[in-house]
Amino acid sequence: MKPEMDELKEVPVHRWFSSARALMVCEPYYGCVHALVCLGRFTPYSLGWNRSQTGLAGQDAVKFIYVGPDGGQTVLNAPPVGAPIHRERFPDPNDLDLLWQIHCDMGAKVAELRLHDLDSQRIHEVRRSIDSFRKKNPADHGARDAALRARLLAARPDLLRLWDRGFPGIEDVRNYPVVLVEDYLDFRVPGYVAAELLGIVIAMIADAPRFSHFLMDSECTRASIMHLADLAYNLLQRRKRYNVGGYYTLTYLAGLYASAARSVAARARDAAELEKNDLSQIVLMGNNADELFAHHVGPAFMLPSLFDPKGMLEFLQHWAAAGKGTPEEKVAHFSPPPAYLRLLDTATTPDEPQVLEHIREAENTLDRLDVNVLIRQEAHPVPQTIADRLMAARRG
Amino acid sequence: MSKSRLVDRVSGSLSRPDATLFIAVQERTYFVGEALLVAAAICAAEQFFSGFLKELGVEDLGAETARRLKNFVLRLAAGPPDPAVVEEEAVFLDRLETEASRHAADTRKRAVSVGQTAVQDFLIERGATRAQAAEIAGSVAKSALHEAGNG
């Protein structure tokens, strides 16, 4: 995995990374739909009750979504009898290429820059990887399951082989999920697939030395969700300390951990083998992880993908000036880095070089991120309870 | 907007995902609009005052707050609250704020941490992480007691 680079050194580099994150944080299809929603060119739901089965609301089961002037709600059971129910809308397939096109255009511009740490081979690999998942509707379980099955078939023998090597190979077992995280950070696998894999591989490790169970007991399930959601929350709090590249990398990583927490909770719910009280709290923990993702991760990559820094600042200024609430509350929807927030109250938008200068100036006081160290130490995806079980199994 | 400044302060301190935690129901996820934000602020403030007042020795009012909170949460499970109910709770919360201001600052300071713990435990039960619950509880305590000069 390549070390973190200064994304804002060149605007196309930042937009290339941003568009890759926007496409891969869930799956390319969602990224493309969200870009259209963000630009006001598409809305999936109508006012009143909507029936959804595609996962635009976060999962794949049938859901009913109420959209009202003062908020709304998502329920699993049918809404009141007699209430009109709208069908969820889908975007025009021609429009869906917008974000993908931006990614390809930025990739071409970055290739021309001939940068040492972002060469044309890597740009090509990322493009091929995203393209392989593109245009697959997330409701198409077949495509996702095929990717999952292939990786899981590889995981079990890998884990057994690592286990058989004994100490100090046990660290390799524990680090197996780190490889998945790196694959996601390098855009080799989209967030939805990476999150499900991560949850399943953690469950396999909890079952050491058999590595056969894909479901965990109540204690491990709870510990995993708590650990992954804690990591997601802490990364989101911590991201403000880093430069723009670090800020968005931590946001992207937090997205994976929040999705993995939600995925572990969803599997526990579907398995229905837990006590009612345990299950109830596990579902709420999963919902909380879902909220963290929806409010602090999902929309974060859109603006830096769609606009250059000046355009993004203008969009935020326009957004902050419209409707009710304080400017900070309103722009929080897009989770912009602190450097942008400092520029929001300027009376006139500075020109492009000035915007970049201001942001770089603000970044001088911020830390640089080393994500390789972070995911191996402070943000390791395997909870301590399960790491302890692994050690106990080895001793036993 | 509510007619209560306390409710306005607390709702102003809550982000939408924070608010969702207070009004979370297992099989129902809310998109938090203005009405639900106010409902979440009422839950947060009542949870805080139930612990805070008990620690101050105002047992009856603390118990009444806990009882009202339980009923309010049950009503929320059925859907967004009636505006009349919201206003009734807001008036009750203003009464709690007046009661809180009657006590000496150092006594209140001790009670704040008990109130904060009550909010924190409530949020953890509703699926929040520990760090998240602690941060939200701190901000609820600060905004709930702002005008009483005990922020």
Coordinates of C-alpha atoms in Angstrom, one line a residue:
Chain A
M1 CA 0.0 0.0 0.0
K2 CA 1.3 3.5 -0.9
P3 CA 2.0 6.0 1.8
E4 CA -0.3 9.0 2.2
M5 CA 0.4 11.8 -0.3
D6 CA -0.4 15.5 -0.2
E7 CA -3.6 15.3 -2.3
L8 CA -4.0 19.1 -2.6
K9 CA -0.6 19.5 -4.2
E10 CA -2.4 19.0 -7.5
V11 CA -6.2 19.6 -7.8
P12 CA -6.8 16.7 -10.2
V13 CA -5.1 14.3 -7.7
H14 CA -7.6 15.4 -5.0
R15 CA -10.5 15.0 -7.3
W16 CA -9.3 11.6 -8.5
F17 CA -9.0 10.3 -5.0
S18 CA -12.3 11.9 -4.0
S19 CA -14.2 10.4 -6.9
A20 CA -12.6 6.9 -6.2
R21 CA -13.8 7.2 -2.6
A22 CA -17.2 8.4 -3.6
L23 CA -17.6 5.4 -6.0
M24 CA -16.2 2.8 -3.6
V25 CA -17.3 3.8 -0.1
C26 CA -20.5 1.8 -0.7
E27 CA -20.5 0.5 -4.3
P28 CA -20.1 2.4 -7.6
Y29 CA -23.9 2.3 -8.3
Y30 CA -24.7 4.1 -5.0
G31 CA -21.9 6.6 -5.6
C32 CA -23.3 7.5 -9.0
V33 CA -26.9 7.9 -7.6
H34 CA -25.7 10.0 -4.7
A35 CA -23.8 12.3 -7.0
L36 CA -27.1 13.0 -8.9
V37 CA -29.0 13.5 -5.6
C38 CA -26.3 15.9 -4.4
L39 CA -26.6 18.0 -7.5
G40 CA -30.4 18.1 -7.2
R41 CA -30.8 16.2 -10.5
F42 CA -32.5 13.2 -8.9
T43 CA -34.5 12.2 -5.9
P44 CA -35.4 8.6 -5.2
Y45 CA -38.4 9.2 -2.9
S46 CA -41.6 11.1 -3.1
L47 CA -43.4 12.9 -0.3
G48 CA -45.5 10.3 1.6
W49 CA -44.8 6.6 1.8
N50 CA -42.3 4.9 -0.5
R51 CA -41.5 1.2 -1.0
S52 CA -37.8 0.4 -1.3
Q53 CA -36.1 -2.8 -2.0
T54 CA -32.8 -1.7 -3.6
G55 CA -30.8 -0.8 -0.5
L56 CA -30.8 2.9 -1.2
A57 CA -31.9 3.2 2.4
G58 CA -29.0 1.1 3.6
Q59 CA -30.0 -2.5 3.3
D60 CA -31.6 -4.9 0.9
A61 CA -34.8 -6.0 2.6
V62 CA -38.1 -4.4 1.7
K63 CA -38.6 -1.2 3.6
F64 CA -41.2 1.5 3.7
I65 CA -39.9 5.0 3.9
Y66 CA -42.0 8.0 4.9
V67 CA -40.9 11.4 3.7
G68 CA -42.7 14.3 5.4
P69 CA -42.1 18.0 5.6
D70 CA -40.8 17.7 9.2
G71 CA -38.7 14.6 8.8
G72 CA -39.6 11.0 8.2
Q73 CA -39.0 7.4 9.1
T74 CA -38.1 4.0 7.7
V75 CA -40.1 1.0 8.9
L76 CA -39.9 -2.7 8.1
N77 CA -43.6 -3.4 8.4
A78 CA -46.2 -2.1 5.9
P79 CA -47.5 1.4 6.6
P80 CA -51.1 2.2 7.6
V81 CA -53.7 0.6 5.4
G82 CA -55.1 2.9 2.8
A83 CA -52.0 5.2 2.7
P84 CA -50.8 5.6 -0.9
I85 CA -47.4 4.0 -1.5
H86 CA -45.0 5.3 -4.1
R87 CA -42.5 3.2 -5.9
E88 CA -38.9 4.2 -5.3
R89 CA -37.5 6.0 -8.4
F90 CA -34.3 5.1 -10.3
P91 CA -32.1 7.5 -12.2
D92 CA -31.8 7.7 -15.9
P93 CA -29.1 5.2 -16.8
N94 CA -27.4 7.8 -19.0
D95 CA -27.0 10.2 -16.1
L96 CA -25.4 7.5 -14.0
D97 CA -22.1 7.9 -15.7
L98 CA -21.5 11.4 -14.4
L99 CA -19.2 10.5 -11.4
W100 CA -17.5 7.7 -13.3
Q101 CA -16.7 10.2 -16.1
I102 CA -15.2 12.6 -13.7
H103 CA -13.1 9.8 -12.2
C104 CA -11.8 8.8 -15.7
D105 CA -11.1 12.5 -16.7
M106 CA -9.2 13.2 -13.5
G107 CA -7.3 9.9 -13.9
A108 CA -6.2 11.1 -17.4
K109 CA -5.1 14.5 -16.0
V110 CA -3.2 12.9 -13.2
A111 CA -1.4 10.5 -15.5
E112 CA -0.2 13.5 -17.5
L113 CA 1.3 14.9 -14.4
R114 CA 3.6 11.9 -14.2
L115 CA 3.8 11.8 -10.4
H116 CA 6.1 9.5 -8.7
D117 CA 3.7 8.3 -6.0
L118 CA 0.6 8.0 -8.3
D119 CA 1.7 6.5 -11.5
S120 CA -0.4 5.6 -14.5
Q121 CA -0.3 1.9 -13.6
R122 CA -2.0 2.5 -10.3
I123 CA -4.6 4.9 -12.0
H124 CA -5.3 2.1 -14.5
E125 CA -5.6 -0.6 -11.8
V126 CA -8.1 1.5 -9.7
R127 CA -10.1 2.3 -12.8
R128 CA -10.3 -1.3 -13.8
S129 CA -11.3 -2.3 -10.2
I130 CA -14.1 0.3 -10.0
D131 CA -15.3 -0.6 -13.5
S132 CA -15.6 -4.3 -12.6
F133 CA -18.2 -3.4 -9.9
R134 CA -19.8 -0.6 -11.9
K135 CA -23.4 -0.8 -13.3
K136 CA -24.1 -3.8 -11.1
N137 CA -27.3 -2.9 -9.2
P138 CA -26.6 -3.5 -5.5
A139 CA -29.9 -5.3 -5.3
D140 CA -28.3 -7.9 -7.5
H141 CA -27.2 -10.2 -4.7
G142 CA -25.6 -12.6 -7.2
A143 CA -22.8 -10.2 -8.2
R144 CA -22.0 -9.3 -4.6
D145 CA -22.3 -12.8 -3.3
A146 CA -20.0 -14.1 -6.0
A147 CA -17.3 -11.6 -4.9
L148 CA -17.9 -12.6 -1.2
R149 CA -17.8 -16.3 -1.9
A150 CA -14.6 -16.1 -3.9
R151 CA -12.9 -14.1 -1.1
L152 CA -14.2 -16.4 1.7
L153 CA -13.2 -19.5 -0.1
A154 CA -9.7 -18.1 -0.1
A155 CA -9.9 -16.9 3.5
R156 CA -10.4 -20.2 5.3
P157 CA -7.5 -22.2 3.9
D158 CA -5.4 -19.0 4.3
L159 CA -6.3 -18.7 8.0
L160 CA -5.8 -22.5 8.6
R161 CA -2.4 -22.3 6.9
L162 CA -1.4 -19.2 9.0
W163 CA -2.6 -21.0 12.1
D164 CA -0.6 -24.1 11.4
R165 CA 2.6 -22.0 11.2
G166 CA 2.1 -21.4 15.0
F167 CA 3.7 -18.6 16.9
P168 CA 4.6 -15.9 15.8
G169 CA 2.3 -16.7 12.9
I170 CA -0.7 -16.0 15.1
E171 CA -0.1 -12.3 14.4
D172 CA -0.6 -13.1 10.7
V173 CA -4.0 -14.5 11.6
R174 CA -4.9 -11.4 13.5
N175 CA -3.7 -9.3 10.7
Y176 CA -5.7 -11.0 8.0
P177 CA -8.5 -8.5 8.3
V178 CA -5.9 -5.7 8.0
V179 CA -5.3 -7.0 4.4
L180 CA -9.0 -6.6 3.7
V181 CA -8.9 -3.0 5.1
E182 CA -5.9 -2.3 2.8
D183 CA -7.7 -3.7 -0.2
Y184 CA -10.6 -1.3 0.5
L185 CA -8.3 1.7 1.1
D186 CA -6.6 0.9 -2.2
F187 CA -10.0 0.7 -4.0
R188 CA -9.6 -3.0 -4.9
V189 CA -12.9 -3.8 -3.2
P190 CA -16.0 -1.6 -2.6
G191 CA -17.1 -0.8 1.0
Y192 CA -20.2 -3.0 1.0
V193 CA -18.3 -6.1 0.1
A194 CA -15.3 -5.2 2.3
A195 CA -17.6 -4.6 5.3
E196 CA -19.4 -7.9 4.9
L197 CA -16.1 -9.8 4.4
L198 CA -14.6 -8.0 7.4
G199 CA -17.5 -9.1 9.6
I200 CA -17.3 -12.7 8.4
V201 CA -13.5 -13.0 8.8
I202 CA -13.7 -11.6 12.3
A203 CA -16.3 -14.3 13.0
M204 CA -14.1 -16.9 11.5
I205 CA -11.2 -15.8 13.7
A206 CA -13.5 -15.9 16.8
D207 CA -14.0 -19.6 15.9
A208 CA -10.3 -20.4 16.0
P209 CA -8.9 -23.0 15.4
R210 CA -11.7 -24.2 13.2
F211 CA -12.3 -20.9 11.3
S212 CA -15.6 -22.3 10.1
H213 CA -18.3 -20.3 11.7
F214 CA -19.6 -17.2 10.0
L215 CA -21.8 -16.3 12.9
M216 CA -20.6 -15.3 16.4
D217 CA -22.1 -15.8 19.8
S218 CA -23.7 -12.9 21.6
E219 CA -20.6 -11.8 23.4
C220 CA -18.4 -11.7 20.3
T221 CA -21.1 -10.1 18.2
R222 CA -21.6 -7.3 20.7
A223 CA -17.9 -6.9 21.2
S224 CA -17.3 -6.7 17.4
I225 CA -20.1 -4.1 16.8
M226 CA -19.0 -2.0 19.8
H227 CA -15.4 -2.2 18.7
L228 CA -16.0 -1.3 15.0
A229 CA -18.5 1.4 15.8
D230 CA -16.1 2.8 18.4
L231 CA -13.4 2.9 15.8
A232 CA -15.7 4.6 13.3
Y233 CA -16.7 7.2 15.9
N234 CA -13.1 7.9 17.1
L235 CA -11.8 8.2 13.5
L236 CA -14.5 10.7 12.7
Q237 CA -13.6 12.7 15.8
R238 CA -9.9 12.5 15.1
R239 CA -10.0 13.4 11.3
K240 CA -10.1 17.1 12.1
R241 CA -6.5 16.9 13.2
Y242 CA -5.2 16.0 9.8
N243 CA -4.7 17.7 6.4
V244 CA -7.3 17.3 3.7
G245 CA -5.9 14.0 2.4
G246 CA -5.7 12.5 5.9
Y247 CA -9.2 13.9 6.7
Y248 CA -10.8 12.1 3.8
T249 CA -8.8 8.9 4.3
L250 CA -10.0 8.7 7.9
T251 CA -13.5 9.4 6.8
Y252 CA -13.3 6.6 4.2
L253 CA -11.9 4.2 6.8
A254 CA -14.6 5.2 9.3
G255 CA -17.1 4.4 6.6
L256 CA -15.8 0.8 6.3
Y257 CA -15.9 0.2 10.1
A258 CA -19.4 1.7 10.4
S259 CA -20.6 -0.5 7.5
A260 CA -18.9 -3.5 9.1
A261 CA -20.6 -2.9 12.4
R262 CA -23.9 -2.6 10.6
S263 CA -23.2 -5.8 8.6
V264 CA -22.4 -7.8 11.8
A265 CA -25.6 -6.5 13.4
A266 CA -27.7 -7.3 10.3
R267 CA -26.3 -10.9 10.2
A268 CA -27.0 -11.4 13.9
R269 CA -30.6 -10.2 13.3
D270 CA -31.2 -12.4 10.3
A271 CA -29.8 -15.4 12.2
A272 CA -32.2 -14.8 15.0
E273 CA -30.3 -17.1 17.4
L274 CA -29.8 -14.6 20.1
E275 CA -31.8 -13.7 23.2
K276 CA -34.5 -11.1 22.5
N277 CA -32.9 -8.5 24.8
D278 CA -29.4 -9.1 23.3
L279 CA -30.8 -8.9 19.8
S280 CA -32.7 -5.7 20.5
Q281 CA -29.6 -3.8 21.6
I282 CA -27.5 -5.3 18.8
V283 CA -30.0 -4.0 16.3
L284 CA -29.9 -0.5 17.9
M285 CA -26.1 -0.6 17.8
G286 CA -26.2 -1.4 14.1
N287 CA -28.7 1.4 13.6
N288 CA -26.3 3.8 15.3
A289 CA -23.4 2.7 13.1
D290 CA -25.7 3.2 10.1
E291 CA -26.5 6.7 11.2
L292 CA -22.8 7.5 11.7
F293 CA -22.2 6.4 8.1
A294 CA -25.2 8.3 6.7
H295 CA -24.5 11.6 8.4
H296 CA -20.7 11.7 8.6
V297 CA -19.3 9.6 5.8
G298 CA -21.6 8.9 2.8
P299 CA -22.0 12.5 1.6
A300 CA -18.5 13.6 2.5
F301 CA -16.8 12.7 -0.8
M302 CA -19.3 14.1 -3.2
L303 CA -18.3 17.8 -3.3
P304 CA -14.6 17.3 -3.6
S305 CA -15.3 14.9 -6.5
L306 CA -17.7 17.1 -8.4
F307 CA -15.9 20.4 -7.9
D308 CA -12.5 21.9 -7.7
P309 CA -11.8 23.6 -4.3
K310 CA -13.1 27.0 -5.4
G311 CA -16.3 25.4 -6.8
M312 CA -16.7 23.4 -3.6
L313 CA -16.4 26.6 -1.5
E314 CA -19.0 28.4 -3.6
F315 CA -21.3 25.4 -3.3
L316 CA -20.9 25.4 0.5
Q317 CA -21.4 29.2 0.7
H318 CA -24.6 28.9 -1.4
W319 CA -25.8 26.0 0.7
A320 CA -25.1 27.7 4.0
A321 CA -27.0 30.8 2.9
A322 CA -30.2 29.0 2.0
G323 CA -33.0 27.8 4.3
K324 CA -33.1 27.6 8.1
G325 CA -30.4 26.9 10.6
T326 CA -26.9 28.1 11.2
P327 CA -24.3 27.9 8.3
E328 CA -22.3 25.3 10.3
E329 CA -25.3 23.1 10.8
K330 CA -26.2 23.2 7.1
V331 CA -22.8 22.5 5.7
A332 CA -22.2 19.8 8.3
H333 CA -24.3 17.6 5.9
F334 CA -21.2 17.5 3.6
S335 CA -18.7 17.1 6.4
P336 CA -16.1 19.5 4.8
P337 CA -12.6 19.6 6.3
P338 CA -12.0 22.4 8.9
A339 CA -9.9 24.4 6.4
Y340 CA -13.0 24.9 4.3
L341 CA -15.1 25.9 7.3
R342 CA -12.7 28.7 8.0
L343 CA -13.2 30.2 4.5
L344 CA -17.0 30.0 4.7
D345 CA -17.7 33.4 6.1
T346 CA -15.5 35.3 3.6
A347 CA -17.6 38.0 1.9
T348 CA -16.5 37.1 -1.6
T349 CA -15.2 33.8 -2.8
P350 CA -11.4 34.0 -3.3
D351 CA -10.1 32.9 -6.7
E352 CA -8.8 29.3 -7.1
P353 CA -5.1 30.0 -6.2
Q354 CA -6.2 31.9 -3.2
V355 CA -8.6 29.2 -2.0
L356 CA -5.8 26.6 -2.3
E357 CA -3.3 29.0 -0.6
H358 CA -5.7 29.5 2.3
I359 CA -6.3 25.7 2.7
R360 CA -2.6 24.9 2.5
E361 CA -1.9 27.6 5.0
A362 CA -4.5 26.1 7.4
E363 CA -3.0 22.7 6.8
N364 CA 0.4 23.8 8.0
T365 CA -0.8 23.4 11.6
L366 CA -2.3 20.0 11.0
D367 CA -0.8 16.5 11.3
R368 CA 0.1 14.1 8.5
L369 CA -1.5 10.7 8.6
D370 CA 0.2 7.3 8.4
V371 CA -2.8 5.1 7.8
N372 CA -0.6 1.9 7.6
V373 CA 0.5 2.4 11.2
L374 CA -3.0 3.4 12.3
I375 CA -4.8 0.3 11.1
R376 CA -2.2 -2.0 12.7
Q377 CA -2.1 -0.3 16.0
E378 CA -4.9 2.1 17.2
A379 CA -7.5 1.2 14.6
H380 CA -7.1 -2.6 14.3
P381 CA -10.4 -4.1 13.1
V382 CA -10.2 -7.2 15.4
P383 CA -11.6 -6.5 18.9
Q384 CA -9.5 -7.4 21.9
T385 CA -12.1 -10.0 23.2
I386 CA -11.6 -12.0 19.9
A387 CA -7.8 -11.5 19.9
D388 CA -7.8 -12.9 23.4
R389 CA -9.8 -15.9 22.3
L390 CA -7.4 -16.5 19.5
M391 CA -4.5 -16.5 22.0
A392 CA -6.4 -18.8 24.4
A393 CA -7.2 -21.2 21.5
R394 CA -3.5 -21.4 20.7
R395 CA -2.6 -22.1 24.3
G396 CA -5.4 -24.7 24.6
Chain B
M1 CA -38.9 25.7 17.6
S2 CA -40.4 25.2 21.0
K3 CA -41.6 27.8 23.4
S4 CA -39.0 26.7 25.9
R5 CA -35.6 28.2 25.8
L6 CA -34.2 25.2 27.6
V7 CA -35.6 22.9 24.9
D8 CA -34.2 25.2 22.2
R9 CA -30.8 25.2 23.7
V10 CA -30.7 21.4 24.1
S11 CA -32.0 20.8 20.6
G12 CA -29.4 23.3 19.3
S13 CA -26.7 21.2 20.9
L14 CA -27.8 17.9 19.2
S15 CA -26.8 16.8 15.8
R16 CA -29.3 14.8 13.7
P17 CA -27.6 11.4 14.4
D18 CA -27.3 12.3 18.1
A19 CA -31.1 13.1 18.1
T20 CA -31.8 9.8 16.4
L21 CA -30.2 7.9 19.3
F22 CA -32.7 9.5 21.8
I23 CA -35.7 8.6 19.8
A24 CA -34.4 5.2 18.4
V25 CA -36.8 2.3 18.2
Q26 CA -35.6 -1.1 17.1
E27 CA -37.7 -1.6 14.0
R28 CA -38.0 2.0 13.0
T29 CA -35.4 4.5 11.9
Y30 CA -36.3 8.2 11.9
F31 CA -35.1 11.0 9.5
V32 CA -34.9 13.7 12.1
G33 CA -36.8 16.9 11.1
E34 CA -37.5 19.8 13.4
A35 CA -40.4 18.2 15.3
L36 CA -38.4 15.1 16.1
L37 CA -35.3 17.1 17.0
V38 CA -37.4 18.9 19.7
A39 CA -38.7 15.5 20.9
A40 CA -35.1 14.2 21.1
A41 CA -34.2 17.3 23.1
I42 CA -37.0 16.7 25.5
C43 CA -35.8 13.1 26.0
A44 CA -32.3 14.2 26.5
A45 CA -33.1 17.0 29.0
E46 CA -35.6 14.8 31.0
Q47 CA -33.0 12.1 31.2
F48 CA -30.4 14.5 32.5
F49 CA -32.7 16.1 35.1
S50 CA -34.0 12.7 36.4
G51 CA -30.4 12.0 37.6
F52 CA -29.5 15.6 38.4
L53 CA -32.5 16.2 40.7
K54 CA -32.2 12.9 42.5
E55 CA -28.6 13.8 43.4
L56 CA -29.8 17.2 44.6
G57 CA -32.2 15.4 47.0
V58 CA -35.3 16.5 45.1
E59 CA -36.5 12.9 44.9
D60 CA -40.1 13.5 44.1
L61 CA -39.4 15.7 41.1
G62 CA -36.6 13.4 40.0
A63 CA -39.0 10.4 40.1
E64 CA -41.8 12.4 38.3
T65 CA -39.3 13.3 35.6
A66 CA -38.3 9.7 35.1
R67 CA -42.0 8.7 34.9
R68 CA -42.8 11.4 32.3
L69 CA -39.7 10.4 30.3
K70 CA -40.8 6.8 30.2
N71 CA -44.3 7.8 29.0
F72 CA -42.9 10.2 26.4
V73 CA -40.5 7.5 25.0
L74 CA -43.4 5.1 24.8
R75 CA -45.5 7.6 22.9
L76 CA -42.6 8.2 20.5
A77 CA -42.5 4.6 19.6
A78 CA -45.9 5.0 18.1
G79 CA -44.8 7.9 15.9
P80 CA -43.9 11.6 16.0
P81 CA -45.4 13.3 19.1
D82 CA -48.4 15.6 19.2
P83 CA -47.4 19.3 19.4
A84 CA -49.5 19.7 22.5
V85 CA -47.7 16.9 24.3
V86 CA -44.4 18.5 23.3
E87 CA -45.4 21.8 24.8
E88 CA -46.6 20.2 28.0
E89 CA -43.2 18.6 28.4
A90 CA -41.4 21.8 27.6
V91 CA -43.3 23.7 30.3
F92 CA -42.4 20.9 32.8
L93 CA -38.8 21.2 31.8
D94 CA -38.8 24.9 32.5
R95 CA -40.1 24.1 35.9
L96 CA -37.1 21.8 36.4
E97 CA -34.7 24.5 35.4
T98 CA -36.2 26.9 37.9
E99 CA -35.8 24.2 40.6
A100 CA -32.2 23.6 39.6
S101 CA -31.4 27.3 39.9
R102 CA -32.5 27.3 43.5
H103 CA -29.6 25.2 44.6
A104 CA -26.1 26.4 45.4
A105 CA -23.5 26.2 42.6
D106 CA -21.2 23.7 44.3
T107 CA -24.1 21.4 45.0
R108 CA -25.3 21.6 41.4
K109 CA -21.8 20.8 40.2
R110 CA -21.8 17.4 41.9
A111 CA -25.3 16.6 40.5
V112 CA -24.2 17.5 37.0
S113 CA -22.0 14.4 36.7
V114 CA -24.9 12.2 38.0
G115 CA -27.2 13.7 35.4
Q116 CA -24.6 13.2 32.7
T117 CA -24.1 9.6 33.7
A118 CA -27.9 9.1 33.4
V119 CA -27.8 10.4 29.8
Q120 CA -24.7 8.4 29.0
D121 CA -26.3 5.1 30.3
F122 CA -29.5 5.8 28.4
L123 CA -27.6 6.3 25.1
I124 CA -25.4 3.2 25.5
E125 CA -28.6 1.2 26.0
R126 CA -29.8 2.7 22.7
G127 CA -26.7 1.6 20.8
A128 CA -24.3 4.5 21.2
T129 CA -20.6 3.9 21.6
R130 CA -19.1 4.9 25.0
A131 CA -17.1 7.9 23.6
Q132 CA -20.1 9.1 21.6
A133 CA -22.4 8.8 24.7
A134 CA -20.0 10.6 26.9
E135 CA -19.6 13.5 24.4
I136 CA -23.3 13.9 23.8
A137 CA -24.1 13.7 27.6
G138 CA -21.5 16.4 28.2
S139 CA -23.1 18.6 25.6
V140 CA -26.6 18.0 26.9
A141 CA -25.6 18.8 30.5
K142 CA -23.9 22.0 29.3
S143 CA -26.9 23.2 27.3
A144 CA -29.5 22.2 29.8
L145 CA -27.9 24.2 32.6
H146 CA -26.5 27.0 30.5
E147 CA -28.8 29.7 31.9
A148 CA -28.5 28.5 35.4
G149 CA -24.8 29.4 35.1
N150 CA -23.5 26.0 35.6
G151 CA -22.3 25.1 32.2

